[in-house]
Amino acid sequence: LDLWKPLLPEDIRAGEDLHIRVPASLVQEVKDSLDQHVISYRVLIADVQKLVDQSMPRERSSHRQVSGGYVYTEYHPMEEIYQWMTQIQKNNSELVTQHFLGKTFENRTMYYLQISQPSNKTKKIIWMDCGIHAREWISPAFCQWFVKEILQNYKTDPKISRFLQNLDLYVLPVLNIDGYIYSWEEDRLWRKSRSPYENGTCYGTDLNRNFNSSWGSVGVSFNCSSDIFCGSGPESEPETRAVAQFIKSKKSDILCYLTIHSYGQLILTPYGSTTKPPSNNEELMQVAKEAAAALTGKYGTSYRVGSTALILYSNSGSSRDWAHTIGIPLSYTFELRDTGTHGFVLPANQIQPTCEETMLAVTTIIDYVDKKYFPNGQVVLTSSSLGLSLCLSI
Amino acid sequence: EDAGNCLATVLYPKKKSRPVVSIKCSHTKDQKEIQEEDNRFYQRIRHQSKPITANNIPDSYGNIEPALEPVWALAVAGSSSIMWEKSTESLSYFLAQVKSVRQWIRKDDFVEFDYTVLLHEMPTQEIISCHMRLTWLPGRPLKVKHFCASEGHGAQEGSGAESGSAAAPSAEEGASF
């Protein structure tokens, strides 16, 4: 017998607990024997090997869970994410197109993926970006997972197929590409972009303080060496400009703006720069609470919901605030797992559960948008759309 | 695994000094089990032929070698004393990563580690690097001396005595696990 408690047979005492590890092939026999001798037992660990496997630090290249396929439960460097985008478009060309968004400071290309079900209907847009802060690796991991889930399930999942009839999904897997690469190669805890200031003696702007929403007013630093340096002016950074220009150009069609961060387990609503609530605060809070509840339902992970200024800290120049002020009604920041135990350095074995639960929250929000603006297949005239809309019944 | 629940009240004094913490903990993990784990780890360190050294706990992918988990746990316990000293009403901290650890072999019963720990400071989002010298004997208060590098503010030095465990949080600390 493999004794786990106590360690030595001579320390076994009547009336005290005994813990043993039983080889898989003998489990039934042992259980039968215990029953025969009227010895009560309970199973503490059903599969020891599984626990052993999970706790081993794995070499990145050793296991490929899906042969030849992309491993969504590992963190990937930027090179691999670029290749992934190309592959995703190639393998799902009927639904996915890769688009140029802009260039980073270090001249790298920013691409977003457009997931769009072919149809003659005009669609509205859900935008999601990940990786605005370099060290928040779980964020790009989620964007990749999200794309994979949609593509794997859009034919079979009724919720997804319903909203894809009316909504296009635009996903930017890594916004701060230069910073992300820097966090892989030089400094795992880097946050900002990599643009130089002060004659190259100081690097990086906090891109989430660089947007044109009360820029520079609160929760920022004008000192380049700070991790919340807001840049030399609103949209001073090429990455910010690339995102802002694009969203502005499509703003009449974008119904929802989502930006993914870590850590903290929060769904944050506007604003960060003031505690004055946005005009549609009740709706924002209601939908966020539903999303958080859906998330918690999966593994019990608890999320808090509220405005950044109230539950986190004051900050200005955030992308989410900016998106809301230009007229995108549903605008949220997600802060994914955890709450500080691992923080930015979330173990890869939490990628799957984090992504699964977050998926439920995000699809709850998309679902709400879909049902609100496209009830029963009819197109609702929004204040910014022009022309006649046809009523289509399913 | 949860070792227990703690409820604390924290008062931040107006003049700069440590917050005043009163805390009550209830243990859900068996106290004896915790002591046994601590002792096992303590014995293992004492019987090392070479001092333990390591870098990046967890590593970039979030992995912690199982053998180094107690070293990490001691770092969490020790850095909570640093955080206690630095926390104010508007500044809070988490342990982001153990950058390096080196064991100093001692002739007496105590176990001693030299750490460089990286603290994540909110809301500034800064990563503060602190040097921490920690001495430990199971069942005795953890002794922590620290020295944090701080840009523009001048480095801050401090020391403290807390009880600590490699296997569980102690009532005096309120570190959240």
Coordinates of C-alpha atoms in Angstrom, one line a residue:
Chain A
L1 CA 0.0 0.0 0.0
D2 CA 1.2 3.5 -0.8
L3 CA 0.8 5.1 2.6
W4 CA 0.3 8.9 2.5
K5 CA -0.9 9.4 6.0
P6 CA 0.6 8.3 8.2
L7 CA 3.9 7.6 6.4
L8 CA 4.9 4.5 8.3
P9 CA 2.7 1.4 8.9
E10 CA 3.7 1.3 12.6
D11 CA 2.1 4.7 13.0
I12 CA -1.3 3.4 11.9
R13 CA -3.8 3.8 14.8
A14 CA -7.3 2.5 15.3
G15 CA -9.8 5.3 15.2
E16 CA -7.5 7.6 13.2
D17 CA -7.6 8.6 9.5
L18 CA -5.6 6.6 7.0
H19 CA -4.8 8.0 3.6
I20 CA -3.6 5.6 0.9
R21 CA -3.0 5.9 -2.9
V22 CA -4.5 3.1 -4.8
P23 CA -3.4 2.1 -8.3
A24 CA -6.2 2.6 -10.9
S25 CA -6.4 -1.0 -11.7
L26 CA -7.0 -2.0 -8.0
V27 CA -9.6 0.7 -7.1
Q28 CA -12.6 -1.5 -7.4
E29 CA -11.0 -4.4 -5.6
V30 CA -9.9 -2.2 -2.7
K31 CA -13.4 -0.6 -2.4
D32 CA -15.0 -4.1 -2.3
S33 CA -12.6 -5.3 0.3
L34 CA -13.3 -2.2 2.5
D35 CA -17.0 -2.7 2.1
Q36 CA -16.6 -6.4 3.1
H37 CA -14.8 -5.4 6.3
V38 CA -17.3 -2.6 7.0
I39 CA -14.6 0.0 6.8
S40 CA -16.0 3.4 5.8
Y41 CA -14.0 5.5 3.3
R42 CA -14.2 8.4 1.0
V43 CA -12.3 9.4 -2.1
L44 CA -10.1 12.5 -1.5
I45 CA -8.5 12.7 -5.0
A46 CA -10.1 10.8 -7.8
D47 CA -7.2 11.1 -10.2
V48 CA -3.7 11.6 -8.8
Q49 CA -2.0 11.5 -12.2
K50 CA -4.1 14.4 -13.4
L51 CA -3.0 16.5 -10.4
V52 CA 0.6 15.5 -11.0
D53 CA 0.4 16.5 -14.7
Q54 CA -1.2 19.8 -13.8
S55 CA 1.4 20.8 -11.3
M56 CA 4.4 20.0 -13.5
P57 CA 5.9 23.1 -15.1
R58 CA 5.7 22.0 -18.8
E59 CA 8.2 22.8 -21.4
R60 CA 6.4 25.0 -23.9
S61 CA 7.2 22.9 -26.9
S62 CA 6.5 19.5 -25.6
H63 CA 2.8 18.9 -25.6
R64 CA 0.5 19.8 -28.5
Q65 CA -2.9 19.1 -27.3
V66 CA -4.5 19.3 -30.7
S67 CA -2.1 17.6 -33.2
G68 CA -0.8 20.3 -35.5
G69 CA -3.3 22.7 -34.0
Y70 CA -2.9 25.8 -32.0
V71 CA -2.7 25.4 -28.3
Y72 CA -5.1 28.0 -26.8
T73 CA -4.2 27.0 -23.2
E74 CA -0.7 28.4 -23.5
Y75 CA 0.6 31.9 -23.8
H76 CA 1.9 32.8 -27.2
P77 CA 4.6 35.2 -28.3
M78 CA 3.6 37.8 -30.9
E79 CA 5.2 35.9 -33.8
E80 CA 2.9 33.0 -33.1
I81 CA -0.1 35.3 -32.8
Y82 CA 0.6 36.8 -36.2
Q83 CA 0.8 33.3 -37.7
W84 CA -2.4 32.3 -35.9
M85 CA -4.3 35.2 -37.4
T86 CA -3.2 34.2 -40.9
Q87 CA -4.2 30.6 -40.2
I88 CA -7.5 31.5 -38.8
Q89 CA -8.4 33.6 -41.8
K90 CA -7.2 30.8 -44.1
N91 CA -9.2 28.1 -42.3
N92 CA -12.3 30.1 -41.9
S93 CA -12.3 32.3 -45.0
E94 CA -16.0 32.3 -45.3
L95 CA -16.4 34.1 -42.0
V96 CA -13.1 35.7 -41.1
T97 CA -11.0 38.5 -42.7
Q98 CA -7.9 40.0 -41.4
H99 CA -7.6 43.8 -41.7
F100 CA -4.8 46.4 -41.4
L101 CA -5.5 48.8 -38.5
G102 CA -2.2 50.7 -38.3
K103 CA 1.4 50.6 -37.2
T104 CA 3.0 50.6 -33.8
F105 CA 5.8 52.9 -32.8
E106 CA 8.4 50.3 -33.7
N107 CA 6.7 49.9 -37.0
R108 CA 4.9 46.7 -36.4
T109 CA 1.6 46.1 -38.1
M110 CA -1.6 46.0 -36.1
Y111 CA -4.3 43.7 -37.5
Y112 CA -7.8 43.1 -36.4
L113 CA -10.0 40.1 -37.3
Q114 CA -13.5 40.7 -38.7
I115 CA -15.9 37.9 -38.1
S116 CA -18.8 38.4 -40.4
Q117 CA -21.5 36.0 -41.5
P118 CA -22.1 36.6 -45.2
S119 CA -25.5 38.1 -45.8
N120 CA -27.2 41.0 -47.6
K121 CA -28.2 42.5 -44.3
T122 CA -26.3 45.5 -43.0
K123 CA -24.8 44.6 -39.7
K124 CA -23.9 46.5 -36.6
I125 CA -20.5 46.0 -34.9
I126 CA -19.2 44.7 -31.6
W127 CA -15.6 45.7 -31.0
M128 CA -13.2 44.0 -28.6
D129 CA -9.5 44.8 -28.1
C130 CA -7.0 42.9 -25.9
G131 CA -3.5 43.6 -24.8
I132 CA -3.5 47.3 -24.4
H133 CA -1.2 46.7 -21.4
A134 CA 1.8 44.5 -22.2
R135 CA 2.0 42.4 -19.0
E136 CA -1.6 41.4 -19.0
W137 CA -1.0 38.2 -20.9
I138 CA -4.3 36.6 -20.1
S139 CA -6.0 39.3 -22.1
P140 CA -4.6 38.4 -25.6
A141 CA -5.1 34.8 -24.6
F142 CA -8.8 35.6 -24.2
C143 CA -9.2 37.3 -27.5
Q144 CA -7.7 34.3 -29.3
W145 CA -9.9 31.9 -27.3
F146 CA -13.0 34.0 -28.1
V147 CA -12.3 33.9 -31.8
K148 CA -11.8 30.1 -31.6
E149 CA -15.0 29.6 -29.7
I150 CA -17.1 31.6 -32.1
L151 CA -15.6 29.8 -35.1
Q152 CA -16.0 26.4 -33.6
N153 CA -19.6 26.9 -32.5
Y154 CA -21.4 29.3 -34.7
K155 CA -23.1 26.6 -36.7
T156 CA -24.3 24.7 -33.6
D157 CA -24.8 27.3 -30.9
P158 CA -28.2 29.0 -31.3
K159 CA -27.2 32.1 -29.4
I160 CA -24.1 32.7 -31.5
S161 CA -25.8 32.0 -34.8
R162 CA -28.6 34.4 -33.9
F163 CA -26.4 37.3 -33.1
L164 CA -24.0 36.7 -36.1
Q165 CA -27.0 37.3 -38.3
N166 CA -27.1 40.9 -37.1
L167 CA -23.7 41.7 -35.7
D168 CA -20.1 41.6 -37.0
L169 CA -17.4 41.0 -34.4
Y170 CA -14.2 42.9 -34.7
V171 CA -11.4 41.6 -32.6
L172 CA -8.0 43.2 -32.0
P173 CA -5.9 40.4 -30.3
V174 CA -3.0 42.6 -29.3
L175 CA -3.2 46.4 -29.3
N176 CA 0.1 47.2 -27.7
I177 CA 2.3 44.9 -29.8
D178 CA 5.6 46.6 -29.0
G179 CA 5.0 46.4 -25.3
Y180 CA 3.8 42.8 -25.5
I181 CA 7.0 41.7 -27.3
Y182 CA 9.0 43.7 -24.7
S183 CA 7.3 41.8 -21.9
W184 CA 8.3 38.5 -23.5
E185 CA 11.9 39.5 -24.3
E186 CA 13.0 41.9 -21.6
D187 CA 10.7 42.7 -18.8
R188 CA 7.7 40.5 -18.0
L189 CA 6.1 43.3 -15.9
W190 CA 6.2 46.0 -18.6
R191 CA 2.9 47.9 -19.0
K192 CA 3.3 50.7 -21.5
S193 CA 4.1 51.1 -25.2
R194 CA 7.7 51.5 -26.3
S195 CA 7.9 55.0 -27.7
P196 CA 10.9 57.0 -26.5
Y197 CA 10.8 60.3 -24.7
E198 CA 13.4 62.7 -23.3
N199 CA 16.0 62.0 -25.9
G200 CA 15.6 58.2 -25.6
T201 CA 16.3 58.1 -21.9
C202 CA 12.8 57.0 -21.0
Y203 CA 10.3 54.7 -22.8
G204 CA 6.6 54.1 -23.1
T205 CA 3.2 55.7 -22.8
D206 CA 0.3 54.1 -20.9
L207 CA -2.0 53.7 -23.9
N208 CA -5.0 53.5 -21.6
R209 CA -4.3 57.1 -20.4
N210 CA -3.6 58.4 -24.0
F211 CA -7.1 58.6 -25.4
N212 CA -9.0 61.8 -25.8
S213 CA -11.3 61.6 -22.9
S214 CA -10.6 64.3 -20.3
W215 CA -7.0 63.6 -21.2
G216 CA -4.4 64.4 -18.6
S217 CA -6.8 65.5 -16.0
V218 CA -6.6 62.8 -13.2
G219 CA -4.9 59.6 -12.4
V220 CA -2.0 60.2 -14.7
S221 CA 1.6 61.3 -14.7
F222 CA 3.3 63.7 -17.0
N223 CA 6.6 62.1 -16.2
C224 CA 7.7 59.6 -18.8
S225 CA 9.3 57.3 -16.1
S226 CA 5.9 56.7 -14.6
D227 CA 3.8 53.6 -15.5
I228 CA 0.8 55.9 -16.0
F229 CA 2.5 58.4 -18.2
C230 CA -0.3 59.7 -20.5
G231 CA 1.9 60.7 -23.4
S232 CA 2.7 64.2 -24.8
G233 CA -1.0 64.8 -25.7
P234 CA -4.2 63.0 -26.4
E235 CA -3.7 60.4 -29.1
S236 CA 0.1 61.2 -29.2
E237 CA 0.8 57.5 -29.7
P238 CA 0.4 55.7 -33.1
E239 CA -1.3 52.8 -31.5
T240 CA -3.9 55.0 -29.9
R241 CA -4.4 56.9 -33.2
A242 CA -4.8 53.7 -35.1
V243 CA -7.6 52.5 -32.9
A244 CA -9.3 55.9 -32.4
Q245 CA -9.3 56.7 -36.1
F246 CA -10.9 53.4 -37.0
I247 CA -13.5 53.4 -34.3
K248 CA -14.4 57.0 -35.2
S249 CA -14.9 56.0 -38.8
K250 CA -17.3 53.2 -37.8
K251 CA -18.9 54.8 -34.8
S252 CA -22.4 54.9 -36.1
D253 CA -22.3 51.2 -36.5
I254 CA -20.5 50.2 -33.3
L255 CA -23.0 49.3 -30.6
C256 CA -20.6 47.9 -28.1
Y257 CA -16.9 48.6 -27.1
L258 CA -15.1 46.0 -25.0
T259 CA -11.5 46.3 -23.8
I260 CA -9.9 43.4 -21.9
H261 CA -7.4 43.8 -19.1
S262 CA -6.1 42.0 -16.0
Y263 CA -6.2 41.6 -13.1
G264 CA -8.9 42.3 -10.6
Q265 CA -12.0 40.4 -11.6
L266 CA -14.1 43.5 -12.4
I267 CA -16.4 44.7 -15.1
L268 CA -15.9 48.4 -15.2
T269 CA -18.3 51.0 -16.6
P270 CA -17.7 54.6 -17.5
Y271 CA -16.2 56.8 -16.2
G272 CA -12.8 56.9 -14.7
S273 CA -12.3 60.6 -14.8
T274 CA -15.5 61.6 -12.9
T275 CA -18.0 60.0 -10.5
K276 CA -20.8 61.6 -12.4
P277 CA -22.7 58.7 -14.0
P278 CA -23.1 58.3 -17.7
S279 CA -26.6 58.9 -19.2
N280 CA -27.3 55.2 -19.6
N281 CA -25.8 54.2 -16.3
E282 CA -28.7 52.0 -15.3
E283 CA -28.6 50.0 -18.5
L284 CA -24.8 49.7 -18.3
M285 CA -25.0 48.4 -14.7
Q286 CA -27.9 46.0 -15.4
V287 CA -26.2 44.4 -18.3
A288 CA -22.8 44.2 -16.5
K289 CA -24.5 42.6 -13.5
E290 CA -26.1 40.0 -15.8
A291 CA -22.7 39.3 -17.5
A292 CA -21.0 39.0 -14.1
A293 CA -23.7 36.6 -12.9
A294 CA -23.3 34.4 -16.0
L295 CA -19.5 34.4 -15.4
T296 CA -19.8 33.4 -11.8
G297 CA -22.2 30.6 -12.7
K298 CA -19.4 28.7 -14.4
Y299 CA -16.8 28.2 -11.7
G300 CA -17.9 30.5 -8.9
T301 CA -15.4 33.2 -9.7
S302 CA -16.8 36.4 -8.3
Y303 CA -16.6 39.7 -10.2
R304 CA -17.4 43.2 -9.0
V305 CA -19.3 45.6 -11.2
G306 CA -19.2 49.4 -11.2
S307 CA -17.7 52.6 -12.5
T308 CA -13.9 52.8 -12.5
A309 CA -14.0 56.0 -10.5
L310 CA -16.1 54.4 -7.8
I311 CA -14.7 50.9 -7.4
L312 CA -11.1 51.2 -8.6
Y313 CA -9.4 54.6 -8.9
S314 CA -9.7 57.8 -10.9
N315 CA -8.1 57.9 -14.3
S316 CA -8.5 59.9 -17.5
G317 CA -7.7 59.1 -21.1
S318 CA -9.0 55.5 -21.0
S319 CA -10.2 53.9 -24.2
R320 CA -13.4 52.8 -22.7
D321 CA -14.4 56.3 -21.5
W322 CA -13.5 57.7 -24.9
A323 CA -15.6 55.1 -26.7
H324 CA -18.6 56.1 -24.6
T325 CA -18.2 59.8 -25.0
I326 CA -18.1 59.5 -28.8
G327 CA -21.5 57.8 -28.6
I328 CA -20.9 54.0 -28.3
P329 CA -23.6 53.2 -25.7
L330 CA -22.3 50.0 -24.2
S331 CA -18.7 50.4 -23.2
Y332 CA -16.9 48.1 -20.8
T333 CA -13.5 47.3 -19.4
F334 CA -13.0 43.8 -18.2
E335 CA -10.3 43.0 -15.6
L336 CA -9.8 39.2 -15.8
R337 CA -8.4 36.8 -13.2
D338 CA -7.1 36.9 -10.5
T339 CA -7.3 39.2 -7.5
G340 CA -3.6 39.4 -6.7
T341 CA -2.4 35.9 -5.8
H342 CA -0.6 35.7 -9.1
G343 CA -1.7 39.0 -10.6
F344 CA -0.2 39.6 -14.0
V345 CA 1.7 36.3 -14.0
L346 CA -1.4 34.1 -14.1
P347 CA -0.5 30.4 -14.5
A348 CA -1.3 29.0 -17.9
N349 CA -3.4 26.3 -16.3
Q350 CA -5.9 29.0 -15.6
I351 CA -6.2 30.2 -19.2
Q352 CA -9.0 27.7 -19.9
P353 CA -11.2 28.3 -16.9
T354 CA -10.7 32.1 -17.2
C355 CA -11.6 32.1 -20.8
E356 CA -14.6 29.8 -20.4
E357 CA -16.1 31.9 -17.7
T358 CA -15.3 35.2 -19.5
M359 CA -16.8 33.9 -22.7
L360 CA -20.2 33.6 -20.8
A361 CA -20.0 37.2 -19.7
V362 CA -19.1 38.6 -23.1
T363 CA -21.7 36.6 -25.0
T364 CA -24.3 37.7 -22.4
I365 CA -23.5 41.3 -23.4
I366 CA -23.5 40.6 -27.1
D367 CA -26.7 38.7 -26.7
Y368 CA -28.3 41.8 -25.0
V369 CA -27.1 44.1 -27.8
D370 CA -28.5 41.7 -30.4
K371 CA -31.9 41.4 -28.7
K372 CA -32.1 45.1 -28.0
Y373 CA -31.4 46.4 -31.5
F374 CA -32.7 43.4 -33.5
P375 CA -35.8 42.1 -31.7
N376 CA -37.6 39.4 -33.7
G377 CA -35.4 40.0 -36.7
Q378 CA -36.5 43.6 -37.2
V379 CA -34.0 46.3 -37.6
V380 CA -34.5 49.1 -35.2
L381 CA -33.8 52.6 -36.4
T382 CA -31.1 54.0 -34.3
S383 CA -30.7 57.8 -34.1
S384 CA -27.5 57.7 -36.2
S385 CA -28.6 55.4 -39.0
L386 CA -30.1 56.9 -42.2
G387 CA -32.6 55.6 -44.7
L388 CA -35.3 53.1 -44.6
S389 CA -35.0 49.8 -42.9
L390 CA -36.9 46.7 -44.1
C391 CA -38.8 44.7 -41.5
L392 CA -37.7 41.1 -41.8
S393 CA -39.5 38.4 -40.0
I394 CA -37.9 35.0 -39.3
Chain B
E1 CA -6.2 25.7 -0.9
D2 CA -7.8 28.0 1.6
A3 CA -6.2 27.9 5.0
G4 CA -8.8 30.1 6.6
N5 CA -10.8 33.3 6.6
C6 CA -9.8 36.6 8.1
L7 CA -11.8 39.7 8.9
A8 CA -9.8 42.9 9.6
T9 CA -10.4 46.5 10.3
V10 CA -7.7 48.8 8.9
L11 CA -7.2 52.4 10.1
Y12 CA -4.9 54.7 8.2
P13 CA -3.5 57.4 10.5
K14 CA -3.3 60.9 9.2
K15 CA 0.4 61.2 9.7
K16 CA 2.6 58.8 7.8
S17 CA 3.0 55.6 9.6
R18 CA 1.8 52.0 9.4
P19 CA -1.9 51.4 9.2
V20 CA -3.4 50.0 12.4
V21 CA -4.8 46.5 11.8
S22 CA -7.0 44.5 14.0
I23 CA -7.7 41.1 12.7
K24 CA -9.5 37.9 13.5
C25 CA -8.9 34.7 11.6
S26 CA -10.7 31.4 11.6
H27 CA -8.8 28.4 10.4
T28 CA -10.4 26.0 8.0
K29 CA -7.2 24.0 7.5
D30 CA -6.1 21.7 10.3
Q31 CA -3.6 23.6 12.5
K32 CA -1.6 20.4 13.1
E33 CA -1.4 19.8 9.3
I34 CA 0.0 23.3 8.8
Q35 CA 2.6 22.8 11.5
E36 CA 3.6 19.4 10.0
E37 CA 3.9 21.0 6.5
D38 CA 6.0 23.8 8.0
N39 CA 8.2 21.3 9.8
R40 CA 8.7 19.1 6.8
F41 CA 9.8 22.1 4.7
Y42 CA 12.0 23.4 7.5
Q43 CA 13.7 20.0 7.8
R44 CA 14.2 19.9 4.1
I45 CA 15.9 23.3 4.0
R46 CA 18.1 22.4 7.0
H47 CA 19.3 19.3 5.3
Q48 CA 20.2 21.0 2.0
S49 CA 23.9 20.5 1.1
K50 CA 23.7 23.6 -1.1
P51 CA 21.9 26.8 -0.4
I52 CA 18.6 27.2 -2.3
T53 CA 18.7 29.8 -5.1
A54 CA 16.1 30.6 -7.7
N55 CA 14.9 33.3 -10.0
N56 CA 11.5 34.4 -11.3
I57 CA 8.9 32.7 -9.0
P58 CA 6.5 32.4 -10.7
D59 CA 8.1 32.3 -14.1
S60 CA 6.7 34.3 -17.0
Y61 CA 4.1 31.6 -17.6
G62 CA 2.9 31.7 -14.0
N63 CA 4.5 28.4 -13.1
I64 CA 5.9 27.7 -9.7
E65 CA 8.0 24.5 -9.2
P66 CA 6.3 22.5 -6.5
A67 CA 9.5 22.3 -4.5
L68 CA 9.8 26.1 -4.5
E69 CA 6.2 26.8 -3.4
P70 CA 7.1 27.1 0.3
V71 CA 9.9 29.5 -0.7
W72 CA 7.3 31.6 -2.5
A73 CA 4.9 31.3 0.4
L74 CA 7.5 32.7 2.8
A75 CA 8.1 35.6 0.3
V76 CA 4.4 36.3 0.3
A77 CA 4.3 36.3 4.1
G78 CA 7.5 38.4 4.4
S79 CA 6.5 41.0 1.7
S80 CA 3.1 41.5 3.5
S81 CA 5.1 43.2 6.2
I82 CA 6.7 45.5 3.6
M83 CA 3.3 46.2 2.2
W84 CA 1.9 46.9 5.7
E85 CA 4.6 49.5 6.2
K86 CA 4.1 51.2 2.8
S87 CA 0.3 51.1 2.5
T88 CA -1.7 54.3 2.8
E89 CA -5.2 55.3 2.2
S90 CA -4.3 55.9 -1.4
L91 CA -1.6 53.3 -2.1
S92 CA -2.0 49.6 -2.1
Y93 CA 0.2 46.7 -3.0
F94 CA 0.4 43.1 -4.3
L95 CA 3.3 40.8 -4.7
A96 CA 3.8 40.6 -8.5
Q97 CA 6.8 38.2 -8.6
V98 CA 9.8 37.0 -6.7
K99 CA 12.7 38.1 -8.8
S100 CA 15.3 36.1 -7.0
V101 CA 15.9 34.2 -3.8
R102 CA 19.1 33.1 -2.1
Q103 CA 19.4 31.1 1.0
W104 CA 22.0 32.0 3.6
I105 CA 23.2 29.0 5.6
R106 CA 23.2 29.7 9.3
K107 CA 24.9 27.8 12.2
D108 CA 21.9 28.2 14.5
D109 CA 18.4 26.8 14.0
F110 CA 17.1 29.7 11.9
V111 CA 16.6 29.5 8.2
E112 CA 17.5 32.7 6.3
F113 CA 16.6 33.9 2.8
D114 CA 17.6 37.0 0.8
Y115 CA 14.8 38.0 -1.6
T116 CA 14.3 40.5 -4.3
V117 CA 10.6 40.9 -4.6
L118 CA 8.6 43.0 -7.1
L119 CA 5.5 44.7 -5.6
H120 CA 2.7 46.0 -7.8
E121 CA 1.7 49.4 -6.5
M122 CA -1.8 50.8 -7.1
P123 CA -3.1 53.1 -8.5
T124 CA 0.3 54.2 -9.8
Q125 CA 0.7 50.8 -11.5
E126 CA 4.4 50.9 -10.7
I127 CA 6.5 47.9 -10.0
I128 CA 8.6 48.5 -6.9
S129 CA 11.7 46.4 -6.4
C130 CA 12.4 45.5 -2.8
H131 CA 15.2 43.7 -1.1
M132 CA 14.1 41.5 1.7
R133 CA 16.1 39.6 4.3
L134 CA 13.9 37.0 6.1
T135 CA 14.7 34.7 9.0
W136 CA 12.4 31.9 10.0
L137 CA 11.9 29.2 12.6
P138 CA 8.6 27.4 12.5
G139 CA 6.4 28.5 15.4
R140 CA 8.4 31.8 15.9
P141 CA 7.7 35.2 14.5
L142 CA 9.1 35.8 11.0
K143 CA 11.8 38.5 11.0
V144 CA 11.8 40.7 8.0
K145 CA 14.3 43.5 7.1
H146 CA 13.6 45.3 3.8
F147 CA 14.9 48.0 1.5
C148 CA 12.8 49.2 -1.4
A149 CA 14.2 51.1 -4.4
S150 CA 12.0 54.0 -5.1
E151 CA 12.4 56.5 -7.9
G152 CA 12.5 60.1 -6.9
H153 CA 11.5 59.4 -3.3
G154 CA 14.7 57.9 -2.0
A155 CA 15.0 54.3 -0.9
Q156 CA 13.0 53.2 2.1
E157 CA 14.3 50.9 4.7
G158 CA 12.4 49.0 7.3
S159 CA 12.1 45.9 9.4
G160 CA 9.5 44.0 11.2
A161 CA 8.7 40.9 13.2
E162 CA 5.8 38.8 12.2
S163 CA 4.8 35.2 12.7
G164 CA 4.8 33.4 9.4
S165 CA 4.3 30.0 8.0
A166 CA 5.3 28.4 4.8
A167 CA 2.0 26.6 4.7
A168 CA -0.6 29.0 5.9
P169 CA -1.3 32.7 6.7
S170 CA -1.0 33.6 10.3
A171 CA -3.5 35.6 12.3
E172 CA -1.2 38.6 12.7
E173 CA -0.9 39.2 9.0
G174 CA -4.1 39.0 7.2
A175 CA -2.4 38.3 3.9
S176 CA -5.0 37.0 1.5
F177 CA -4.4 33.6 0.0

